CSV table of C-alpha atoms in Angstrom, one decimal:
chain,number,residue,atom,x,y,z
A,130,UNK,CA,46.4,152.1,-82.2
A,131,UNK,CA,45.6,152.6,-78.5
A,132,UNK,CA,42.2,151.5,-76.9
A,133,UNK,CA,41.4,154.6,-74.5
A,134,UNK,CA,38.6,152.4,-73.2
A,135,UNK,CA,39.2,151.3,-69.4
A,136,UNK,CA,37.7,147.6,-70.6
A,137,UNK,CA,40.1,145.4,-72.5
A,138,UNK,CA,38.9,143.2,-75.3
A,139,UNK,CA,39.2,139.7,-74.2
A,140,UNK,CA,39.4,136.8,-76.6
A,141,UNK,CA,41.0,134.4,-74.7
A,142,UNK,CA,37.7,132.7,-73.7
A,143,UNK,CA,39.8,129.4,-74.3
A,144,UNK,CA,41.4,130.1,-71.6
A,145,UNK,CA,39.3,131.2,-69.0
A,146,UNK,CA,35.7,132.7,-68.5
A,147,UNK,CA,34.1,134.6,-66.0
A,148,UNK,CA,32.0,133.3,-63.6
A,149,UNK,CA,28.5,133.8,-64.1
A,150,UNK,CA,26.3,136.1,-61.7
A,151,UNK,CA,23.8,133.6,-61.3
A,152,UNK,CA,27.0,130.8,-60.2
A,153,UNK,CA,27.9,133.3,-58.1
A,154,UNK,CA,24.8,133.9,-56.1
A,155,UNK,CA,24.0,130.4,-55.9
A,156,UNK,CA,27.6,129.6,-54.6
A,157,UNK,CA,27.6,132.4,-51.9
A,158,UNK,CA,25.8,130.9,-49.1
A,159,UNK,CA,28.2,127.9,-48.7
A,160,UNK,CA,30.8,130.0,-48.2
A,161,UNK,CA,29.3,131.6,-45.0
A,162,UNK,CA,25.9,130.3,-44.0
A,163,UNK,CA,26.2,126.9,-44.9
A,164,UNK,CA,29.4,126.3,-44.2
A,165,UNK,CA,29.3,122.4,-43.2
A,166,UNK,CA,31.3,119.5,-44.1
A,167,UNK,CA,28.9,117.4,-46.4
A,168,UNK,CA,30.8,114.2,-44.5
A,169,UNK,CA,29.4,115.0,-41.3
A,170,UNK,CA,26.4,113.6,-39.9
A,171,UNK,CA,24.6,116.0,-38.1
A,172,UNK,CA,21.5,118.0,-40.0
A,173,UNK,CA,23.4,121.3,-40.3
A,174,UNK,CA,26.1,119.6,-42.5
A,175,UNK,CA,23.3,117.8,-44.2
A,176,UNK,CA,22.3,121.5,-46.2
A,177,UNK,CA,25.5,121.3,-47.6
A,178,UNK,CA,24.9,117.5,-48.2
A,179,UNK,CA,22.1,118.3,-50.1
A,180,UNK,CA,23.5,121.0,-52.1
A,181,UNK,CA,26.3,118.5,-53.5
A,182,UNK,CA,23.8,115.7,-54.2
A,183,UNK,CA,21.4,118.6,-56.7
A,184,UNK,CA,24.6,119.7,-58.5
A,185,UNK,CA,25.3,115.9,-59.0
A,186,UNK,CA,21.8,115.5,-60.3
A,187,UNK,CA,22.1,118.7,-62.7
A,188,UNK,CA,25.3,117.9,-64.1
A,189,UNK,CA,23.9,114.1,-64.5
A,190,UNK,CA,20.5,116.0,-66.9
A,191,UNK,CA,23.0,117.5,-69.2
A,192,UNK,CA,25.2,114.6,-69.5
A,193,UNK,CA,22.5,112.0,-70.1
A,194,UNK,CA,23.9,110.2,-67.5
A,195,UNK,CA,23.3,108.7,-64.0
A,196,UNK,CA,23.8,110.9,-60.9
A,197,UNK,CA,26.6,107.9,-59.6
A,198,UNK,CA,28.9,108.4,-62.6
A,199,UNK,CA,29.3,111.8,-61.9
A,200,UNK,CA,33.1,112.8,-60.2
A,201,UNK,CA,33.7,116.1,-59.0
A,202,UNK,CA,37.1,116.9,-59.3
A,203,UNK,CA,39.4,120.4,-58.8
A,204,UNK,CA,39.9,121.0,-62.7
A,205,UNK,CA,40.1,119.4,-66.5
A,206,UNK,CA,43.6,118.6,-65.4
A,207,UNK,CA,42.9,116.4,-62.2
A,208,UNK,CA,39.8,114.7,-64.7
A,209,UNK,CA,41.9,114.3,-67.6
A,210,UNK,CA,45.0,112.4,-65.3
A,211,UNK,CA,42.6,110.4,-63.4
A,212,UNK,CA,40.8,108.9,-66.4
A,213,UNK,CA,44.4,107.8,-68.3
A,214,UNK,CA,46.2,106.6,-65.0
A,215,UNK,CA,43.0,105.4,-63.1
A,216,UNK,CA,41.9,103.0,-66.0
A,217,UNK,CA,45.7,102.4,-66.7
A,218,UNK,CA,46.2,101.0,-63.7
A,219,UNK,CA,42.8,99.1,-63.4
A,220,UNK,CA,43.6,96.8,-66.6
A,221,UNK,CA,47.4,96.4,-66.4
A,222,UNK,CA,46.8,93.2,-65.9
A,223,UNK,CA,45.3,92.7,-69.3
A,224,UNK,CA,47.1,95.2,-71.2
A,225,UNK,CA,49.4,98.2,-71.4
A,226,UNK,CA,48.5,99.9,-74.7
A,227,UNK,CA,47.1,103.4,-75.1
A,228,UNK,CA,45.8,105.0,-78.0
A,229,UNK,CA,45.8,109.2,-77.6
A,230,UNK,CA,46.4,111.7,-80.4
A,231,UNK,CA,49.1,114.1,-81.4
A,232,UNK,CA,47.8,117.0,-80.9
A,233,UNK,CA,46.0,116.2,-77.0
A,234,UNK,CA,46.0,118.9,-73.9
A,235,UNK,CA,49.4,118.3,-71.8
A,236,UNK,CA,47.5,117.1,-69.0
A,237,UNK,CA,47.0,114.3,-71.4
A,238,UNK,CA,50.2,114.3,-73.0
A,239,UNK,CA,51.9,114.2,-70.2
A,240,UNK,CA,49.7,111.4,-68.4
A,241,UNK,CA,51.1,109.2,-71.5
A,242,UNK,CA,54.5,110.0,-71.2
A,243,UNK,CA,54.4,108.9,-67.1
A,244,UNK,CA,52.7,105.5,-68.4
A,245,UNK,CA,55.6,104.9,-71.0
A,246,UNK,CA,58.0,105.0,-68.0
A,247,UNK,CA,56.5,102.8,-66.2
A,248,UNK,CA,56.5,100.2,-68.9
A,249,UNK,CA,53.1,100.9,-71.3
A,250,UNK,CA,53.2,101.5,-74.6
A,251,UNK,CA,51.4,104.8,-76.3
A,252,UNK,CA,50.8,105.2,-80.0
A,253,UNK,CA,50.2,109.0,-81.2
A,254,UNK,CA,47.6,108.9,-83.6
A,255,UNK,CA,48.5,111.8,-86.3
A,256,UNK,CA,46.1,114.2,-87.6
A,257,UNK,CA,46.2,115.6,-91.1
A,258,UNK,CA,47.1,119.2,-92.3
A,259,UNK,CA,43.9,120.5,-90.7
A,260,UNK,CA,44.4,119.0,-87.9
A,261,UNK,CA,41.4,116.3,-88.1
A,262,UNK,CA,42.0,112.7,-86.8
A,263,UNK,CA,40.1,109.6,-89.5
A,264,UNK,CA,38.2,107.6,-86.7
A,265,UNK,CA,39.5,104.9,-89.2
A,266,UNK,CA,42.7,105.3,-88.2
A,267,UNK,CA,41.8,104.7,-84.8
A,268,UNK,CA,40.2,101.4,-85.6
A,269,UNK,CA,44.0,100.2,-87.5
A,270,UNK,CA,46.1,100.4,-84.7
A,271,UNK,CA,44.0,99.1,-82.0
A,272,UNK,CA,45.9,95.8,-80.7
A,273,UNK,CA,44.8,92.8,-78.1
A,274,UNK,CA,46.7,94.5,-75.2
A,275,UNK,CA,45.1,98.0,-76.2
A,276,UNK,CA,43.1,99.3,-73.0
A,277,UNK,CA,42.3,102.6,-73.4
A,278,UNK,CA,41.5,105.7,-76.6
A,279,UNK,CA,41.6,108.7,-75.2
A,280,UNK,CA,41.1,111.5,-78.0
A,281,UNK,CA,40.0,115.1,-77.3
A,282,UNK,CA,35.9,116.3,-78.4
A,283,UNK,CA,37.8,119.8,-79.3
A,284,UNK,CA,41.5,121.0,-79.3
A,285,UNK,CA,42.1,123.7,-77.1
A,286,UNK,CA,44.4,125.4,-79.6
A,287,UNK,CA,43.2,125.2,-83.1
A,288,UNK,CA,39.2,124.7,-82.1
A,289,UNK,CA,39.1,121.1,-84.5
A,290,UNK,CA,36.3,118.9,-83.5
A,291,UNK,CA,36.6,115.1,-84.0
A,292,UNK,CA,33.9,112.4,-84.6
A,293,UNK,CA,34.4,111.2,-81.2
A,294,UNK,CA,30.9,109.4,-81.5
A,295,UNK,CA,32.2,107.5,-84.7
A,296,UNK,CA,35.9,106.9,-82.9
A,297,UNK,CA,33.9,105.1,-79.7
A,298,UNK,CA,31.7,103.5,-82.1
A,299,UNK,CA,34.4,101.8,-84.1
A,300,UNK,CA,36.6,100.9,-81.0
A,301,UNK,CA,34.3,99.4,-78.7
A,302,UNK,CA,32.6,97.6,-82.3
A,303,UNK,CA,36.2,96.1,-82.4
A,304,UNK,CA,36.7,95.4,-78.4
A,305,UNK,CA,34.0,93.7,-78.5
A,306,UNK,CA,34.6,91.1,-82.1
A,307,UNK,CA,38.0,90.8,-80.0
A,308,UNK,CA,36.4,90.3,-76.4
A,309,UNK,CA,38.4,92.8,-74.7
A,310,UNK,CA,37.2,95.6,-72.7
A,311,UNK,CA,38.7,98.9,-74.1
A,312,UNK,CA,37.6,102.3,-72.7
A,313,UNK,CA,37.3,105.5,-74.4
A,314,UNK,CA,37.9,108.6,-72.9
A,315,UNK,CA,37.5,111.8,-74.5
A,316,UNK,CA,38.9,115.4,-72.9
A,317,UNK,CA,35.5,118.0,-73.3
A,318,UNK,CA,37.1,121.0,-71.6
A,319,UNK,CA,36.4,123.2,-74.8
A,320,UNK,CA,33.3,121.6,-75.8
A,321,UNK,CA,31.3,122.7,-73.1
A,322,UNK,CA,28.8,125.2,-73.8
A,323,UNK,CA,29.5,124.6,-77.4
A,324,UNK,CA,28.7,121.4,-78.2
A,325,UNK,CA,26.6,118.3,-76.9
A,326,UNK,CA,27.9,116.3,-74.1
A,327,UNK,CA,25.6,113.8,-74.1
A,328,UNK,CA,27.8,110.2,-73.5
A,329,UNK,CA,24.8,108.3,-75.0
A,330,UNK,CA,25.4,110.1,-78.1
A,331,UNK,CA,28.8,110.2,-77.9
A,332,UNK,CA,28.9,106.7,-76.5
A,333,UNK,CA,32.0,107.3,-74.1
A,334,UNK,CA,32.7,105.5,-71.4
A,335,UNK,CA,34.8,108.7,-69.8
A,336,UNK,CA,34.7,112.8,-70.2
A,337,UNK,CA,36.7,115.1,-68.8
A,338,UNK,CA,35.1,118.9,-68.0
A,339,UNK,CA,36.3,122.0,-66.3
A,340,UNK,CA,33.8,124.4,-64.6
A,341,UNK,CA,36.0,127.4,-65.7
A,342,UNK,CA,35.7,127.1,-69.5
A,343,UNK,CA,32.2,127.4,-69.3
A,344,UNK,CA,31.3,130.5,-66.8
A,345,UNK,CA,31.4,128.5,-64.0
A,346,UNK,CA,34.5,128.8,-60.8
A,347,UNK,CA,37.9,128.0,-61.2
A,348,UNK,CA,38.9,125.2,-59.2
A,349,UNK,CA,36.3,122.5,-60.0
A,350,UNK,CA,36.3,119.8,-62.5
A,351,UNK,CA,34.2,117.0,-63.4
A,352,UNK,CA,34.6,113.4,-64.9
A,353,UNK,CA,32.0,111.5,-65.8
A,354,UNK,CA,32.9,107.3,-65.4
A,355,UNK,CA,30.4,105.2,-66.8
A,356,UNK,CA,29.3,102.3,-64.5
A,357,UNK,CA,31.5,99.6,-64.8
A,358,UNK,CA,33.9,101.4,-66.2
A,359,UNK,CA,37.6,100.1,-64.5
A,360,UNK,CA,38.9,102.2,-62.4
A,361,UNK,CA,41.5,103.1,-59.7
A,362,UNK,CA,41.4,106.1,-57.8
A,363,UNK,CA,44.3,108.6,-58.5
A,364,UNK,CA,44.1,110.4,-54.9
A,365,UNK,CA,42.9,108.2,-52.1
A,366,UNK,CA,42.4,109.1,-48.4
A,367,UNK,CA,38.7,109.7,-46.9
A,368,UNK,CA,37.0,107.4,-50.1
A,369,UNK,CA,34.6,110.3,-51.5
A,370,UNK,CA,33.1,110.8,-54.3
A,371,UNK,CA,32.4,107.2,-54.2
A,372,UNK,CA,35.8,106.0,-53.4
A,373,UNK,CA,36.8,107.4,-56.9
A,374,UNK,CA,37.9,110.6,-55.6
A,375,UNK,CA,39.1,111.4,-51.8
A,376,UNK,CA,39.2,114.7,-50.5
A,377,UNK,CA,36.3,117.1,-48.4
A,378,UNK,CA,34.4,118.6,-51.5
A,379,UNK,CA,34.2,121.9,-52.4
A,380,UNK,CA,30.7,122.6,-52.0
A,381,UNK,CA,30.2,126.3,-53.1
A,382,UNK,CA,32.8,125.4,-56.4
A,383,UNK,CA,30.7,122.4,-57.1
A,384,UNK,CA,27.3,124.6,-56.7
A,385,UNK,CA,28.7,127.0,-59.0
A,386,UNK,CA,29.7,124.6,-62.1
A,387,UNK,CA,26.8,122.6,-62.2
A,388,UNK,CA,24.9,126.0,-61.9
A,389,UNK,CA,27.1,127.2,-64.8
A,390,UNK,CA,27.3,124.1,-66.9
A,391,UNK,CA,23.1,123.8,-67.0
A,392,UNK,CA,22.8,127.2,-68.0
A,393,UNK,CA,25.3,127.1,-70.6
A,394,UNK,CA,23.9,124.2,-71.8
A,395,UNK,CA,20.2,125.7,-72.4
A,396,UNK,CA,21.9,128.5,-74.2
A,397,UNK,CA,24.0,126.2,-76.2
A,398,UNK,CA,22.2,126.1,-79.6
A,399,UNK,CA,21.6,130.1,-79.8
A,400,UNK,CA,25.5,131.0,-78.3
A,401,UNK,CA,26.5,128.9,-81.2
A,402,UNK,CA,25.1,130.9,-84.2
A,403,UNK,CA,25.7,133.7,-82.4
A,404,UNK,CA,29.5,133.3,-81.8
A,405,UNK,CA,30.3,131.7,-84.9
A,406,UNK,CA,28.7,134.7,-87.1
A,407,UNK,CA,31.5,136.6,-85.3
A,408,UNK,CA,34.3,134.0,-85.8
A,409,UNK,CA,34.0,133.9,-89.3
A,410,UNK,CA,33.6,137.8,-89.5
A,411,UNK,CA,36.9,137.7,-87.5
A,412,UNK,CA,38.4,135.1,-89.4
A,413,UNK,CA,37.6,136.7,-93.3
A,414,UNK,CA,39.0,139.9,-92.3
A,415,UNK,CA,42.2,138.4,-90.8
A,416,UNK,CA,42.6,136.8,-94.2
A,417,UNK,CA,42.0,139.6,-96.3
A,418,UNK,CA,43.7,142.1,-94.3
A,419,UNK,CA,47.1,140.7,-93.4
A,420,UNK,CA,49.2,139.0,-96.3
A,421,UNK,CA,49.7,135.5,-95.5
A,422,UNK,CA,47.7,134.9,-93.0
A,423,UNK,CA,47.1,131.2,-92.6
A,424,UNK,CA,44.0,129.8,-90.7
A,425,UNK,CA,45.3,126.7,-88.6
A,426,UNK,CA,42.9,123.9,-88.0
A,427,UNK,CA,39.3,122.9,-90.3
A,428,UNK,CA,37.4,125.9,-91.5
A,429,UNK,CA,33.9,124.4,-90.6
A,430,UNK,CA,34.9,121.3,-88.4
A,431,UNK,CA,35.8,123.7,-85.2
A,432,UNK,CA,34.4,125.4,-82.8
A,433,UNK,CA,32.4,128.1,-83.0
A,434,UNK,CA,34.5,130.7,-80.8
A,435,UNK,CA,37.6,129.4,-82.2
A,436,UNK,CA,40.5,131.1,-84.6
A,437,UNK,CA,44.0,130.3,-84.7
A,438,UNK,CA,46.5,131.8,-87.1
A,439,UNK,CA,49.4,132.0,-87.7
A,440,UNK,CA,51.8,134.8,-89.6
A,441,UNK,CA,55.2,134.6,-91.3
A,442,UNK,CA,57.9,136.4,-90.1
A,443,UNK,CA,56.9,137.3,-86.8
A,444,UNK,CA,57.1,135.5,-83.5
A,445,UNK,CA,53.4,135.0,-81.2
A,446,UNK,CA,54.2,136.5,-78.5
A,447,UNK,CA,55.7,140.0,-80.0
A,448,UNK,CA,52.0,139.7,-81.5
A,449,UNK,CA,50.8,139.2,-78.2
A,450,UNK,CA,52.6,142.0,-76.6
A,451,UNK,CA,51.4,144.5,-79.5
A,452,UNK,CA,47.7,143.4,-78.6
A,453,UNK,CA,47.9,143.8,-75.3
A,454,UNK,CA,49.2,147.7,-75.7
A,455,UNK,CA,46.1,147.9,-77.7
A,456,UNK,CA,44.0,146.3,-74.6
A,457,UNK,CA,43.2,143.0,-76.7
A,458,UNK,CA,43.6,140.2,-74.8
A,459,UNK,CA,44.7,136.9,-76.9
A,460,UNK,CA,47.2,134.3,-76.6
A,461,UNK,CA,49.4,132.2,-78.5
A,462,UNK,CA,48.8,128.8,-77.5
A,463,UNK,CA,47.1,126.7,-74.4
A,464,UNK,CA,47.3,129.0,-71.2
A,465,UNK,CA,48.6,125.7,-69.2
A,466,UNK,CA,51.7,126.0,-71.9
A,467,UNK,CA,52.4,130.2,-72.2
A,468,UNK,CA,55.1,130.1,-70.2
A,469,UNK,CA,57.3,127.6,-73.0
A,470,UNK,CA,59.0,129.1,-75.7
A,471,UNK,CA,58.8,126.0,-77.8
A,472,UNK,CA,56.3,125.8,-80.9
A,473,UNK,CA,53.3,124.4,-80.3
A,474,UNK,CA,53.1,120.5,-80.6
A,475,UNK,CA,49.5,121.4,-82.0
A,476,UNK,CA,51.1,123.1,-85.1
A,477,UNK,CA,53.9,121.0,-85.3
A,478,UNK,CA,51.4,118.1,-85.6
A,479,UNK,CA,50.0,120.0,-88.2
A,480,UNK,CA,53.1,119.9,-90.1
A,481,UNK,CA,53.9,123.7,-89.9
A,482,UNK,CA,57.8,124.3,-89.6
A,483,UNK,CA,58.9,125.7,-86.0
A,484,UNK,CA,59.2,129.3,-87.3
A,485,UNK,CA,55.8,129.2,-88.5
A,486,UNK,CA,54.6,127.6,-85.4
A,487,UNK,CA,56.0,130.6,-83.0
A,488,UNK,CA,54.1,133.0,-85.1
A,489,UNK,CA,50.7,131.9,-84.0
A,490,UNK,CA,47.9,134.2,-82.7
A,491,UNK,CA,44.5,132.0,-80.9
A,492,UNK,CA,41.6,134.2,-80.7
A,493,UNK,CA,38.7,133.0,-78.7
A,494,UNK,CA,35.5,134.9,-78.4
A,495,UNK,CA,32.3,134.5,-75.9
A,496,UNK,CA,28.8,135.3,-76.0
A,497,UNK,CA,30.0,138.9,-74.4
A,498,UNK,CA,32.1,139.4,-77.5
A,499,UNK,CA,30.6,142.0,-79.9
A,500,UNK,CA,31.3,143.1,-83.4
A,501,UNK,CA,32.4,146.4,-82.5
A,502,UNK,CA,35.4,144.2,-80.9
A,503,UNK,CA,35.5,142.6,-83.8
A,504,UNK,CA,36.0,145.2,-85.7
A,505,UNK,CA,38.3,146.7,-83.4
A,506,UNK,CA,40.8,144.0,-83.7
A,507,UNK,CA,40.9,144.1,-87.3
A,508,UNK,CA,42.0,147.6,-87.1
A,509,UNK,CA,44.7,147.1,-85.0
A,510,UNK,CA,45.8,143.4,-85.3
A,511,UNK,CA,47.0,144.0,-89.3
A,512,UNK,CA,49.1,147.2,-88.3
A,513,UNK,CA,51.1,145.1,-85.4
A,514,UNK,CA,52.1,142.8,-87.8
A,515,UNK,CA,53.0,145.2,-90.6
A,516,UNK,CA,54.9,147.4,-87.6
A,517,UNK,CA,56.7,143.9,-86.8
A,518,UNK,CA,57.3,142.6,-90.1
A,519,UNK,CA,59.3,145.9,-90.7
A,520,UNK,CA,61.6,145.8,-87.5
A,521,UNK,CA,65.2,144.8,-88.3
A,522,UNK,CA,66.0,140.8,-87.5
A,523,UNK,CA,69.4,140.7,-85.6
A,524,UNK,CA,71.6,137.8,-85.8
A,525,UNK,CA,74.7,137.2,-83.8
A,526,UNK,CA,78.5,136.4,-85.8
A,527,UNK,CA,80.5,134.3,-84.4
């Protein structure tokens, strides 16, 4: 089935989002008009000065947190390697164990793996078949050189959302019986717009956000740092941001997220129902449409926007590729990792076998998705994997 329709279908709001009109317009005079260095003295710089210091304070309202523990960065990937090797590196001394999860963004991942080599020790939490992490767990394996927990709010692949607010409560419970001073960061970029990022609530000491996920600019990240948290500054140079993170900001990208991230947050609790009516549309007539289908990840304990299959005896991105003929737009995995052609380390957490874990499909909806799309899909999506389930499978002989 061909959409004639000049518009494609997009549900891939995982991966990105388009920016908002209203981010836009209040972006666009710092571009051009306003064009100073917020570093520079002189009155004229001092607009853009000024523009920097309200996104600080809006991004500080939806946080729940102070306007100084707010760090403007260029993405959730510059946020998420900062708060691992910045606090790494503040407490060697003390310690060199980190606690993360199986099934964490690469930008995490891959953090860990660069601490390993230079001589710390990570333990991998695992999660269980749907892909949920017992804060409990957590608590076990937290030892007397153990420095930092860093455990994502929502997984970027399968939608899970973990108690993170129980996970901090139990680690810095037992920091504190063993007087240490462990941190807890936790990776938001899904959450936002979703769920509440309040850091009282969820009693973190670091988050990681990235304006792009939630209709704000590519380009721009935050990471909140709770005072007092240690830390050392992964890029250094002109001592911005506080000394925490060097480099001339980028005004009209900062403008835009904390433009973006307030709005999304007043229309948190409303998007929520909204979306998730369609999700589960989505996700019942997936099931009942295609035999076995299998859901990845929690069926209530996810986000809203969030569904993740996967289908036997087909790879992800042949489904992909069918989609996109249709003018669906999906994706198989994290956009950061569509470029691998290894199974996803999500699904193999998950215990699915690597064949299984090729033939995955995420769909990610927005509050521009409708149920005519919805409906759409479900017309198409079953006969692309009955038209692929019936092509020949060629092997080679030796």
């Amino acid at each position: 089935m061909l959409v004639t329709n000049e518009k494609p279908i997009y549900m891939d709001y995982a991966a990105t989002t388009p920016l908002r009109k209203e981010a836009l317009e209040a972006m666009t005079p710092y571009f051009t008009e306003l064009f100073g260095n917020p570093n520079s003295p002189y009155s004229f710089a001092q607009e853009a000065r000024n523009a920097v210091d309200e996104a600080r304070e809006k991004v500080a309202g939806v946080l729940g947190s102070r306007t100084r523990e707010v760090v403007f960065t260029s993405g959730g990937t510059e946020s998420d390697n900062s708060a691992i090797k910045g606090v790494a590196s503040a407490l060697r001394p003390s310690g060199k164990h980190v606690i993360t999860s199986a099934i964490e963004h690469h930008a995490v991942i891959h953090s860990c793996e660069e601490l390993v080599e230079a001589g710390y020790e990570v333990t991998y939490l695992p999660v269980g078949e749907k892909g949920i992490i017992d804060p409990g767990a957590v608590e076990e394996v937290i030892r007397q050189d153990t420095i930092l927990v860093s455990v994502m709010y929502a997984n970027n692949e399968i939608g899970t959302v973990q108690d993170i607010a129980e996970i901090a409560r139990r680690t810095h419970r037992k920091a504190e019986a063993m007087g240490r001073n462990i941190v807890v960061h936790t990776d938001a970029v899904q959450a936002a717009g979703w769920l509440s990022l309040d850091v009282n609530e969820l009693d973190v000491d670091m988050m990681s956000l990235s304006a792009h996920k939630f209709h704000g600019p590519k380009g721009v990240g935050i990471l909140y740092v709770r005072r007092g948290t240690p830390f050392n500054p992964l890029i250094v140079g002109g001592g911005q941001e506080r000394q925490r993170r060097s480099g001339t900001e980028n005004v009209p990208g900062i403008v835009g997220a904390a433009v973006a991230l307030e709005l999304a947050e007043s229309e948190r609790e409303t998007s929520y129902e909204a979306v998730r009516s369609l999700r589960d549309m989505l996700i019942e007539g997936v099931l009942e449409r295609i035999p076995g289908a299998r859901l990845n990840g929690d069926r209530s304990q996810r986000l809203p926007n969030n569904a993740n299959f996967s289908f036997d005896g087909v790879e992800g991105e042949a489904v992909l590729l069918g989609l996109d003929f249709a003018g669906i737009c999906a994706s198989t995995q994290s956009a950061c990792s569509s470029a691998s052609i290894e199974p996803s380390h999500v699904l193999v957490a998950l215990g699915l076998d690597a064949d299984l874990a090729v033939g995955s499909l995420r769909l990610t909806l927005g509050g521009d998705s409708t149920e005519d799309e919805i409906r759409t899909t479900l017309d198409v999506l079953p006969d692309v994997i009955s038209r692929l389930r019936e092509m020949p499978t060629f092997t080679s002989t030796p």
